[in-house]
Amino acid sequence: MADDRLQVAFVWHMHQPYYREPNNGTCNMPWVRLHATKDYYFLPNQLAQYPKVKANFNLVPSLLKQIHLYNQGDSDAMLELSRVPASDLTSAQRRQILHFFFFANTEHMIQPYPGYSDLLARRGSSVKDEDLESRLALFSDQDFLDLQVWYNWVWIDPLERARRPELQNIPKKGRGFTEAEKLAVLNVHADMLKRVIPQYRALQEAGQIELTTTPFYHPILPLLCDTEVAREAMFNIQLPERFVHPEDAREQIRKSVRYHQDLFGAPPAGMWPSEGSVSPQVAQLIAEAGIQWIATDEEILGKSLAEELAQMQPGQAFKPDFLYRPYRLDLAGGHGLNLIFRDHELSDQIGFVYGKWDPKDAVANLMHRLRTLRESLRGKPGGPHLVSIILDGENAWEYYPQNGLDFFHRLYEALSQAEDVVTVRVGDFLREHPPQAKLPRLFSGSWINHNFKIWIGHPEDNTSWNYLSRTRQELEEWEREHRAEEHREARDLAWEALYMAEGSDWNWWYGDDHSSNLDMEFDQLYRDQLAAVYRAQGNPIPDFLLMPIRRVQLHGQTILPTGLIQPELDGKVTDYFEWLPAGYIDLSGGGGAMHQAESIFQAVYFGFDLKTFYLRIDFSTSWLETHQHETHELNVRILQPQPRLIRVRALLPQPVVDFYEPDTQERWTLVRQHGLKGALDSILELAIPFADLQAQPGEKMEFWAFVKKGDRELERCPQQGPVMVEVPGEAFAAMQWSA
């Protein structure tokens, strides 16, 4: 008798970008650790309590590698801040804690706990440095200790909290925690990180879950193979210089399969290509790597079957007849690949809708939808039918009460008891029911709007691709000259850093599609990964990698000049009125504070007369005193109207100012040594003739400054992007005065 139960495959995709800096392994973002303690262990652990329910987990190697590094003793910046005894925290560390230790869902992770929510109310909503500084006095050492405890406690899943007495007491006590209680919470983090990977392996060996993979550093494979593929979905898209490196796509796939096998004892049969991104060329590479099936979105299926769907009669339903069945794609060389397609609506109900519902109603609605589907599929061709529910496995649950605990309990209970709906591992289903339908072609696109707009086409996205292309080209040139065995380690390090930079997450935050509180940190990390390619070669970091790609408008943070100035260049505030008409940069807005505990810039002023651009830098007194015997330099980059670099070498005790222009290969060439006026005493003052900048009245001039030590950038001003000012003409003074 045929099994007429509706077969449902849940695929939970677990992913984090590779946050660790390639050159030194430091990690400024805590999300691997925090999602491990809140989600990566919680989901399989919850599932294990319902052995009748089967599921599929897609584990990205870049995530697994970072979990492994934590278990080897690696840390992150927020963990290090958490470990510092509260009484020993510096003012800068206290500001960082006030800024970052409320990064949690307010409704479900902060407000339910009065001890935590009271601390947030006291801090307020602003995270500008000046506002945080003004609130420091409102927080005692005990308050900071409480905040260290709360921040790490709320990122532990509810099952783990319930089973550990040392965690149960935290919400009961509410405040007044001890260093010992904090240590207990942090020890739970370490213990849970160690249990994540073994839990998945145990459930796979028990036959309850199937583990699948993604290309190693989560790249958009079709774009690695050929960026021109983006035109299939968006014909008029503006693209960067063409990037065609299918060999990189092949290597990302090969590395993921090998890593997965080493970790879990068997190669993966299935793969979720990063962001569900597919193309015919990618399908070929995946099949050649031994992968048997992949998943992507229903819109890709619709585009792939466009001709067939055009022949349908009015009123015919797309989903029952086409979506809920697997397909076979025949490929060159006798290869083939099985494909399943994500039910967009059902997946999004769990990811974005049900968190706002009562869990009982949410589960009832989902089961009703599944049973309605089952009835609609009766007698339809292509059976037995498979409904694929595929979504992010880590980010949705903070929008559910108790991290989705009650929702999962009710869902798994309902699925365990259902006689008309059964959950399956995708590989099992495909072995028992090989695809009967052939996919005539595979449309090139992703799970988001069946195109690649998120990752390419915007000027910021295209710039990042051009940087990747240039870095890769120069790596290949270097490699041709360094093939000896003695250079093997350097070559391996350089290529690994490049593969990290090929990850999709960096371009997720470029452009106008998405934004976060950490856009500039993601931008910095991407450029750090490209810089590591050069560092592995022993070559200097190109200047283009020192400049952020992300362009943030500086609303309310830059005050423009109100008149002409002619300061005396003596490194001192000679007269109160000397710089009064100058523009200045308000440094109170913060940004990028996760990267440093000590500020270098205190204030930056800029102005001009009709012939000269003047710049004044007020360094932090404590920084100057602390680093007076070290070698630092200040770089001033002019972006418009012509690229120029002013390099202030040997800041202390007496600055040496050099002037650079780019050559035909965009490398800086020294034009004039000791050729510009500058002085440093209590402040640094510089004079740069507009003639040297080839700047004409009325033209836009963009600039910013950054302090370096060796080839490492320590701090940039402004953090968010360059300052733009208009070169003054004869009428400037009168216009500004009359305004």
XYZ file of C-alpha atoms in Angstrom:
739
model
C 0.000 0.000 0.000
C 1.382 3.381 -1.019
C 2.406 5.765 1.731
C 0.154 8.812 1.286
C 1.604 10.777 4.181
C 2.926 14.233 3.300
C 6.715 14.137 3.520
C 8.325 17.247 4.999
C 12.014 18.121 5.090
C 13.136 20.753 7.579
C 16.561 22.141 6.662
C 18.150 24.432 9.255
C 21.016 26.472 7.806
C 23.709 27.330 10.381
C 26.183 29.967 9.281
C 28.485 32.730 10.464
C 31.092 34.602 8.420
C 34.736 34.078 9.264
C 35.322 36.808 11.840
C 38.931 36.090 12.769
C 41.599 38.352 11.329
C 43.875 36.176 9.192
C 47.133 37.786 10.286
C 46.791 37.357 14.036
C 43.629 35.339 14.681
C 41.996 38.036 16.799
C 38.223 38.200 16.721
C 36.264 41.364 17.457
C 32.788 39.953 16.958
C 31.292 37.396 19.381
C 28.512 35.956 17.239
C 29.934 32.450 16.754
C 30.222 31.985 20.507
C 26.899 33.612 21.368
C 24.895 31.720 18.759
C 26.634 28.507 19.792
C 25.379 28.939 23.349
C 21.923 30.126 22.298
C 21.148 28.274 19.062
C 23.710 25.852 17.633
C 23.459 23.462 20.574
C 19.837 24.245 21.395
C 18.261 23.179 18.097
C 19.709 19.652 17.891
C 19.375 19.197 21.652
C 15.695 20.098 21.495
C 15.191 17.793 18.520
C 16.863 14.869 20.321
C 13.959 14.800 22.778
C 11.625 13.811 19.905
C 13.261 10.794 18.211
C 10.373 10.334 15.759
C 11.086 13.736 14.195
C 13.831 13.882 11.609
C 15.574 16.973 10.304
C 18.462 18.252 8.224
C 21.169 20.643 9.404
C 23.383 22.510 6.983
C 26.606 23.425 8.790
C 28.914 25.904 7.063
C 32.619 25.034 7.472
C 33.600 28.632 8.275
C 31.328 28.356 11.326
C 32.586 24.917 12.355
C 36.203 26.015 12.033
C 35.619 28.933 14.403
C 33.853 26.729 16.954
C 36.890 24.443 16.812
C 39.207 27.417 17.398
C 37.238 28.419 20.504
C 37.688 24.881 21.770
C 41.419 25.257 21.164
C 41.486 28.306 23.443
C 40.791 31.205 21.076
C 38.700 34.093 22.337
C 36.897 37.210 21.120
C 36.936 40.854 22.160
C 33.642 40.687 24.060
C 34.699 37.550 25.911
C 37.900 39.275 26.971
C 35.891 42.272 28.190
C 33.657 39.893 30.126
C 36.620 38.304 31.866
C 38.065 41.550 33.239
C 37.172 41.995 36.928
C 34.671 44.830 37.037
C 36.736 46.827 39.503
C 39.701 46.722 37.082
C 37.842 48.004 34.036
C 39.288 51.144 32.448
C 37.050 54.008 31.357
C 37.442 52.954 27.730
C 36.455 49.376 28.561
C 33.445 50.610 30.502
C 32.310 52.617 27.474
C 32.683 49.530 25.306
C 30.601 47.470 27.710
C 27.865 50.109 27.800
C 27.915 50.142 24.007
C 28.030 46.451 23.155
C 26.640 44.512 26.119
C 23.061 45.322 25.199
C 23.381 43.734 21.742
C 20.424 41.409 22.279
C 16.768 41.391 21.340
C 15.194 43.934 23.673
C 11.717 42.393 23.816
C 12.695 38.798 24.524
C 16.218 38.951 25.931
C 16.332 42.148 28.012
C 12.873 43.349 29.053
C 11.827 40.082 30.761
C 14.639 40.575 33.289
C 14.284 43.720 35.450
C 17.902 43.645 36.535
C 19.036 43.821 32.910
C 16.341 46.172 31.610
C 17.029 48.639 34.439
C 20.645 48.850 33.319
C 19.533 49.539 29.749
C 17.126 52.244 30.894
C 19.950 53.880 32.811
C 22.245 53.807 29.785
C 19.625 55.133 27.377
C 19.369 54.587 23.642
C 22.308 56.691 22.469
C 25.683 55.014 21.994
C 27.576 58.159 21.049
C 30.863 58.333 22.890
C 29.976 61.614 24.572
C 26.677 60.206 25.841
C 28.286 57.017 27.091
C 30.994 59.072 28.769
C 28.391 61.198 30.528
C 26.661 58.072 31.867
C 29.721 56.335 33.244
C 29.225 58.010 36.602
C 25.757 56.431 36.833
C 27.248 52.928 36.902
C 29.151 51.447 39.819
C 31.646 48.602 39.652
C 28.812 46.333 40.751
C 26.626 47.556 37.888
C 29.319 46.675 35.367
C 29.721 43.244 36.926
C 25.960 42.732 36.710
C 26.050 43.778 33.063
C 28.870 41.335 32.310
C 26.785 38.558 33.842
C 23.483 39.466 32.200
C 24.907 39.871 28.705
C 26.463 36.427 28.706
C 23.573 34.764 30.554
C 20.818 35.842 28.134
C 22.777 34.287 25.266
C 22.447 30.823 26.831
C 19.521 28.739 25.613
C 16.561 28.120 27.957
C 17.083 24.348 28.153
C 20.621 24.835 29.395
C 19.544 27.475 31.903
C 16.892 25.137 33.274
C 19.228 22.197 33.827
C 22.055 24.075 35.562
C 21.522 25.326 39.145
C 24.224 27.977 38.750
C 22.236 29.498 35.890
C 18.788 29.186 37.474
C 19.744 31.606 40.234
C 20.683 34.508 37.936
C 17.166 35.834 37.152
C 16.052 35.146 40.724
C 18.879 37.218 42.150
C 18.644 39.915 39.480
C 21.591 42.047 40.610
C 24.527 42.085 42.974
C 26.314 39.218 41.243
C 29.798 38.085 42.219
C 32.884 37.472 40.119
C 32.445 33.772 40.910
C 28.931 33.810 39.446
C 30.255 35.534 36.336
C 32.958 32.912 35.964
C 30.329 30.180 36.245
C 28.376 31.708 33.349
C 31.499 32.007 31.197
C 32.426 28.415 32.011
C 29.038 27.331 30.672
C 29.877 29.094 27.404
C 33.140 27.153 27.152
C 31.432 23.863 27.974
C 28.626 24.365 25.460
C 31.067 25.227 22.684
C 32.748 21.875 23.270
C 29.432 20.015 23.001
C 28.103 21.541 19.772
C 29.892 19.432 17.157
C 29.614 16.111 19.084
C 25.859 16.651 19.417
C 25.386 16.912 15.659
C 27.610 13.922 15.018
C 25.708 11.804 17.564
C 22.321 12.612 16.014
C 23.652 11.853 12.542
C 24.993 8.491 13.699
C 21.633 7.778 15.342
C 19.921 8.364 11.998
C 17.782 11.266 13.206
C 19.429 14.034 11.196
C 21.306 14.474 7.940
C 24.266 16.854 7.943
C 25.001 18.848 4.807
C 27.513 21.498 3.896
C 28.108 24.786 2.073
C 31.216 25.941 0.161
C 33.843 26.616 2.814
C 33.800 30.386 3.359
C 30.224 30.835 2.073
C 31.013 32.444 -1.316
C 28.445 33.171 -4.013
C 29.671 30.425 -6.331
C 28.066 31.627 -9.583
C 29.781 35.011 -9.227
C 33.135 33.384 -8.502
C 32.751 31.387 -11.696
C 31.822 34.447 -13.766
C 30.362 37.749 -12.570
C 28.630 38.160 -15.953
C 26.149 35.500 -14.828
C 24.369 38.254 -12.873
C 22.975 39.562 -16.165
C 20.678 36.559 -16.609
C 18.316 37.908 -13.963
C 19.245 41.616 -14.275
C 20.194 42.450 -17.846
C 21.065 46.119 -17.240
C 23.007 45.653 -14.013
C 26.236 47.650 -13.666
C 29.023 45.148 -13.038
C 32.623 45.428 -11.854
C 35.534 44.314 -13.975
C 34.887 40.736 -14.939
C 35.888 38.095 -12.369
C 36.152 34.585 -13.838
C 37.665 32.041 -11.481
C 35.746 28.754 -11.442
C 38.890 27.196 -9.985
C 38.208 29.156 -6.781
C 34.638 27.876 -6.691
C 35.932 24.342 -7.157
C 38.418 24.788 -4.302
C 35.782 26.215 -1.940
C 33.627 23.143 -2.637
C 36.537 20.705 -2.303
C 37.658 22.220 1.005
C 34.135 22.028 2.448
C 33.631 18.377 1.504
C 36.994 17.370 2.945
C 36.487 19.352 6.171
C 33.001 17.920 6.658
C 34.270 14.367 6.208
C 37.147 14.906 8.640
C 34.775 16.310 11.257
C 31.786 13.991 10.933
C 33.298 10.795 9.570
C 31.488 10.750 6.232
C 31.303 13.046 3.196
C 28.143 15.121 2.837
C 25.556 13.946 0.346
C 23.788 17.302 0.237
C 24.643 20.974 0.002
C 22.913 24.299 0.444
C 24.934 26.537 -1.911
C 25.604 29.856 -0.192
C 22.403 31.950 -0.274
C 20.838 29.245 -2.459
C 22.933 30.619 -5.332
C 23.084 28.368 -8.373
C 24.041 28.332 -12.036
C 24.659 25.543 -14.555
C 28.419 25.877 -14.125
C 28.115 25.674 -10.350
C 25.879 22.609 -10.574
C 28.564 20.898 -12.645
C 31.287 21.677 -10.099
C 29.140 20.492 -7.196
C 28.256 17.221 -8.910
C 31.899 16.584 -9.802
C 32.753 16.935 -6.098
C 30.490 13.982 -5.274
C 27.539 15.946 -3.890
C 24.279 14.169 -4.726
C 21.683 16.843 -4.024
C 21.349 20.580 -3.496
C 18.549 22.900 -2.440
C 17.563 26.352 -3.599
C 14.450 28.537 -3.712
C 11.137 28.014 -5.481
C 11.671 31.164 -7.584
C 14.694 29.501 -9.195
C 12.438 26.585 -10.105
C 9.857 28.945 -11.571
C 12.476 30.636 -13.741
C 14.004 27.310 -14.750
C 10.586 26.033 -15.844
C 9.470 29.296 -17.431
C 8.715 27.740 -20.810
C 6.797 24.837 -19.288
C 4.808 27.126 -17.004
C 3.942 29.394 -19.924
C 2.120 26.447 -21.484
C -0.059 25.846 -18.417
C -3.761 26.454 -18.661
C -5.248 29.339 -16.657
C -6.095 28.217 -13.171
C -3.496 25.477 -12.969
C -1.618 25.687 -9.677
C 2.141 26.029 -9.809
C 2.953 24.659 -6.375
C 1.124 21.314 -6.213
C 2.120 20.286 -9.721
C 5.712 21.467 -9.769
C 7.170 22.598 -6.450
C 6.685 19.590 -4.176
C 8.810 17.083 -6.042
C 12.551 16.595 -6.535
C 14.185 17.162 -9.915
C 17.128 15.662 -11.747
C 19.556 17.880 -13.653
C 21.680 16.040 -16.202
C 25.175 17.445 -16.585
C 28.254 16.947 -18.721
C 30.517 13.941 -18.340
C 27.750 11.640 -17.187
C 27.209 13.644 -14.019
C 23.850 14.559 -12.592
C 22.455 16.399 -9.601
C 19.210 16.112 -7.643
C 17.504 19.358 -6.640
C 14.807 20.236 -4.136
C 13.174 23.643 -3.919
C 12.299 25.638 -0.851
C 8.691 26.527 -0.101
C 9.187 30.245 0.252
C 5.968 31.007 2.113
C 6.128 28.220 4.693
C 9.801 28.887 5.396
C 9.159 32.589 5.886
C 6.193 31.904 8.171
C 8.610 30.301 10.622
C 11.422 32.760 10.005
C 9.473 36.008 10.153
C 5.846 35.548 11.225
C 5.230 32.886 13.864
C 7.506 34.541 16.411
C 4.771 37.153 16.910
C 2.071 34.516 17.452
C 1.099 32.447 20.430
C 3.143 29.224 19.956
C 0.016 27.078 20.157
C -1.651 29.053 17.363
C 1.531 29.119 15.276
C 1.938 25.350 15.339
C -1.758 24.815 14.661
C -1.507 27.113 11.648
C 1.570 25.355 10.268
C 0.051 21.893 10.676
C -3.171 23.113 9.048
C -1.190 24.442 6.080
C 0.651 21.135 5.727
C -2.554 19.118 5.880
C -4.208 21.417 3.349
C -1.232 20.854 1.068
C -1.558 17.102 1.512
C -5.171 17.208 0.418
C -4.367 19.388 -2.596
C -1.618 16.988 -3.671
C -3.810 13.874 -3.642
C -3.860 12.389 -7.106
C -1.394 14.907 -8.481
C 1.540 13.664 -10.584
C 5.070 13.605 -9.243
C 4.385 11.888 -5.924
C 5.250 11.025 -3.302
C 5.546 14.733 -2.681
C 8.145 16.509 -0.590
C 7.643 19.871 1.116
C 10.987 21.578 1.761
C 11.051 24.077 4.624
C 14.486 25.693 4.580
C 15.594 28.674 6.635
C 18.206 30.330 8.777
C 18.718 28.208 11.870
C 20.122 30.826 14.212
C 18.644 34.315 13.786
C 14.894 33.773 13.977
C 14.629 32.519 17.543
C 15.457 35.739 19.380
C 12.140 37.011 17.990
C 10.314 34.137 19.716
C 9.568 34.023 23.450
C 12.065 31.788 25.258
C 14.137 31.345 22.096
C 11.301 29.371 20.493
C 11.295 26.726 23.228
C 7.509 26.385 23.441
C 7.126 26.645 19.664
C 9.566 23.795 19.059
C 8.027 21.681 21.815
C 4.543 22.015 20.346
C 5.765 21.575 16.760
C 7.781 18.442 17.448
C 5.004 17.023 19.611
C 2.495 17.581 16.805
C 4.803 16.043 14.207
C 5.522 13.055 16.449
C 1.818 12.321 16.813
C 0.765 13.075 13.226
C -0.300 10.111 11.105
C -0.674 12.099 7.880
C 2.575 14.111 7.966
C 6.060 12.651 8.329
C 9.444 14.370 8.572
C 12.344 13.036 6.522
C 16.031 13.361 5.903
C 16.431 14.605 2.336
C 18.993 11.958 1.404
C 16.697 9.173 2.617
C 13.774 10.530 0.615
C 15.834 10.768 -2.579
C 17.173 7.233 -2.196
C 13.676 5.851 -1.709
C 12.064 8.097 -4.319
C 14.587 9.064 -7.022
C 13.451 12.104 -9.010
C 11.228 11.300 -11.963
C 11.113 14.867 -13.279
C 13.959 16.284 -15.342
C 14.960 19.921 -14.996
C 15.401 21.186 -18.566
C 17.693 24.030 -17.529
C 18.889 25.743 -14.350
C 18.307 29.467 -13.983
C 21.184 31.435 -12.449
C 20.154 33.231 -9.271
C 19.870 33.112 -5.485
C 17.090 32.524 -2.968
C 16.580 36.309 -2.662
C 14.508 37.589 -5.592
C 16.152 34.977 -7.876
C 19.054 37.348 -8.594
C 22.414 38.452 -7.185
C 21.577 42.102 -6.486
C 22.517 41.840 -2.810
C 26.141 41.020 -3.663
C 26.931 42.844 -6.901
C 25.853 45.907 -8.885
C 25.929 48.651 -6.259
C 29.063 50.857 -6.449
C 30.205 49.562 -3.047
C 29.676 45.944 -4.087
C 31.495 46.515 -7.350
C 34.390 48.193 -5.578
C 34.764 45.184 -3.307
C 34.829 42.871 -6.338
C 37.456 45.039 -8.008
C 39.584 44.932 -4.859
C 39.234 41.153 -4.749
C 40.154 40.879 -8.421
C 43.214 43.101 -8.082
C 44.418 41.297 -4.966
C 44.003 37.918 -6.623
C 45.801 39.023 -9.775
C 48.760 40.339 -7.792
C 48.843 37.125 -5.745
C 49.111 35.092 -8.935
C 51.932 37.330 -10.172
C 53.790 36.904 -6.889
C 53.189 33.153 -6.895
C 54.778 32.741 -10.331
C 57.993 34.189 -8.899
C 57.882 32.225 -5.618
C 57.290 28.591 -6.537
C 60.132 27.222 -4.431
C 59.260 24.928 -1.519
C 60.507 27.527 0.947
C 57.565 29.755 -0.034
C 54.878 27.068 0.348
C 53.661 28.256 3.756
C 53.435 31.862 2.573
C 51.519 30.783 -0.537
C 49.090 28.711 1.514
C 48.469 31.574 3.944
C 47.908 34.040 1.130
C 45.412 31.837 -0.714
C 43.533 31.009 2.486
C 43.110 34.720 3.218
C 41.837 35.260 -0.323
C 39.293 32.450 0.042
C 38.086 34.085 3.278
C 37.600 37.355 1.418
C 35.476 35.561 -1.194
C 32.756 34.990 1.409
C 29.353 36.498 0.655
C 28.849 38.210 3.994
C 31.008 41.230 3.270
C 28.907 42.271 0.272
C 25.743 41.592 2.266
C 26.523 44.790 4.192
C 27.730 46.862 1.219
C 25.254 48.844 -0.815
C 21.796 49.959 0.268
C 20.210 46.531 0.820
C 21.214 45.965 4.455
C 22.753 47.882 7.313
C 23.737 47.155 10.893
C 25.447 48.798 13.829
C 28.643 47.077 12.695
C 28.829 48.016 9.001
C 32.246 49.625 9.342
C 33.575 46.656 11.316
C 32.514 44.292 8.524
C 34.124 46.605 5.986
C 37.354 46.669 7.982
C 37.398 42.894 8.343
C 36.953 42.370 4.601
C 39.860 44.668 3.829
C 41.922 43.028 6.581
C 41.458 39.702 4.829
C 42.656 41.133 1.534
C 45.528 42.859 3.332
C 46.524 39.506 4.810
C 47.118 38.241 1.263
C 49.829 40.867 0.817
C 51.146 40.401 4.331
C 51.658 36.679 3.713
C 53.747 37.576 0.671
C 55.862 39.958 2.719
C 54.646 42.874 0.596
C 53.388 46.263 1.839
C 49.646 46.737 2.119
C 48.366 48.726 -0.886
C 46.893 52.060 0.018
C 43.505 51.239 -1.512
C 42.930 48.670 1.238
C 43.341 51.320 3.916
C 40.281 53.206 2.708
C 36.794 51.980 3.655
C 34.519 50.846 0.880
C 31.418 51.584 2.909
C 30.377 55.201 2.449
C 28.251 56.549 5.287
C 26.850 60.054 5.122
C 27.985 62.129 8.067
C 24.725 63.674 9.205
C 25.397 66.181 11.949
C 28.979 65.051 12.546
C 31.005 67.457 10.373
C 30.852 71.234 10.845
C 32.000 73.100 7.732
C 34.226 76.225 7.776
C 32.501 79.583 8.183
C 35.367 81.782 6.998
C 38.965 81.944 5.856
C 41.852 81.306 8.258
C 45.629 81.838 8.268
C 46.941 80.064 11.373
C 50.521 80.385 12.532
C 52.095 76.946 12.110
C 53.776 76.498 15.470
C 51.991 73.423 16.827
C 50.255 75.516 19.487
C 46.878 77.133 20.005
C 48.446 80.576 19.652
C 45.204 82.498 19.741
C 41.619 81.540 20.512
C 40.390 83.107 17.258
C 43.077 81.434 15.102
C 40.984 78.350 14.265
C 37.554 79.711 15.234
C 36.161 79.928 11.645
C 37.524 76.468 10.785
C 35.442 73.400 10.238
C 35.734 70.558 12.682
C 34.828 66.904 13.023
C 32.602 65.937 15.918
C 34.253 62.804 17.298
C 31.520 62.079 19.817
C 29.597 59.816 17.446
C 31.843 56.817 17.964
C 31.832 54.143 15.326
C 34.409 51.450 15.090
C 34.926 51.447 18.840
C 35.002 47.663 18.939
C 38.482 47.761 17.457
C 40.155 49.866 20.117
C 40.022 50.758 23.765
C 42.095 53.963 23.587
C 41.210 56.895 21.347
C 44.034 58.603 19.440
C 42.209 61.574 17.915
C 40.724 64.100 20.297
C 39.674 66.723 17.736
C 40.232 67.522 14.055
C 39.909 71.014 12.565
C 40.179 71.994 8.906
C 40.065 75.273 7.020
C 41.696 77.357 4.315
C 42.631 80.656 2.832
C 42.372 81.085 -0.929
C 45.696 79.341 -1.590
C 46.191 76.824 1.197
C 44.347 74.022 2.947
C 45.051 73.851 6.694
C 44.600 70.847 8.945
C 44.842 70.679 12.719
C 44.949 67.425 14.672
C 44.489 67.385 18.434
C 45.802 64.056 19.669
C 44.738 62.527 22.954
C 47.171 63.737 25.596
C 47.255 60.332 27.262
C 48.000 58.644 23.933
C 50.873 61.021 23.182
C 52.352 60.461 26.623
C 51.988 56.689 26.454
C 53.465 56.331 22.965
C 55.996 59.149 22.846
C 58.895 56.726 22.387
C 57.227 54.705 19.620
C 57.285 55.304 15.874
C 53.911 56.280 14.459
C 52.881 58.230 11.405
C 49.851 60.232 10.339
C 48.512 59.826 6.813
C 46.163 62.350 5.243
C 44.460 60.938 2.166
C 42.971 63.328 -0.373
C 40.396 61.477 -2.490
C 39.114 64.409 -4.561
C 39.705 66.310 -6.771
C 42.970 64.374 -7.337
C 44.335 61.493 -5.236
C 47.140 62.667 -2.984
C 48.838 61.346 0.149
C 50.421 63.499 2.843
C 52.583 61.351 5.063
C 53.636 62.810 8.401
C 56.477 60.551 9.490
C 57.982 60.351 12.950
C 55.225 62.265 14.724
C 57.409 62.618 17.794
C 59.484 64.483 18.631
C 59.388 66.500 15.361
C 57.170 65.674 12.369
C 58.580 65.075 8.886
C 56.033 65.815 6.156
C 56.260 64.133 2.721
C 53.987 64.540 -0.294
C 52.956 61.681 -2.622
C 51.105 61.318 -5.914
C 49.917 58.072 -7.538
C 51.779 56.644 -10.517
C 50.122 54.966 -13.493
C 49.737 51.749 -11.474
C 48.065 53.581 -8.569
C 51.082 53.185 -6.310
C 52.235 56.139 -4.274
C 55.318 57.971 -5.557
C 57.238 60.433 -3.392
C 57.040 63.839 -5.076
C 58.467 66.104 -2.406
C 60.350 65.064 0.718
C 60.215 67.466 3.666
C 58.241 69.605 1.238
C 55.225 70.699 3.263
C 54.914 72.899 6.307
C 53.994 71.272 9.582
C 54.503 71.666 13.314
C 53.704 69.579 16.376
C 53.715 70.699 19.966
C 50.437 70.473 21.824
C 48.648 70.078 18.455
C 49.690 69.120 14.917
C 49.255 71.808 12.245
C 49.729 71.261 8.502
C 49.589 73.567 5.466
C 48.934 72.047 2.026
C 48.849 74.368 -1.022
C 45.781 73.926 -3.219
C 48.166 74.069 -6.200
C 49.796 70.834 -5.020
C 46.375 69.259 -4.768
C 45.398 70.538 -8.240
C 42.242 71.814 -6.579
C 40.332 74.642 -8.229
C 37.765 76.954 -6.590
C 34.333 75.369 -6.529
C 35.622 71.794 -6.759
C 34.734 69.221 -4.140
C 37.571 68.056 -1.932
C 37.392 64.845 0.101
C 39.863 63.843 2.775
C 40.439 61.934 5.961
C 43.285 61.111 8.299
C 44.552 57.964 9.947
C 47.358 56.991 12.285
C 49.533 53.998 11.426
C 52.224 51.973 13.103
C 54.162 50.036 10.508
C 51.591 48.807 7.992
C 48.774 48.600 10.535
C 46.116 51.276 10.697
C 45.385 52.131 14.334
C 42.625 54.712 14.032
C 40.870 56.680 11.327
C 39.072 60.006 11.458
C 36.264 60.243 10.677
C 35.447 56.591 11.273
C 32.395 56.626 9.020
C 33.820 58.097 5.817
C 35.731 61.040 4.335
C 34.924 64.705 4.878
C 33.773 66.662 1.830
C 34.345 70.403 1.555
C 34.256 72.888 -1.332
C 37.489 74.612 -2.369
C 36.935 78.353 -1.665
C 36.887 81.098 -4.275
C 37.082 84.897 -3.994
C 33.470 85.205 -2.917
C 33.710 82.597 -0.151
C 34.292 84.950 2.770
C 31.473 87.290 1.793
C 29.075 84.426 1.126
C 29.834 82.740 4.429
C 29.516 86.023 6.326
C 26.201 86.926 4.748
C 24.860 83.455 5.439
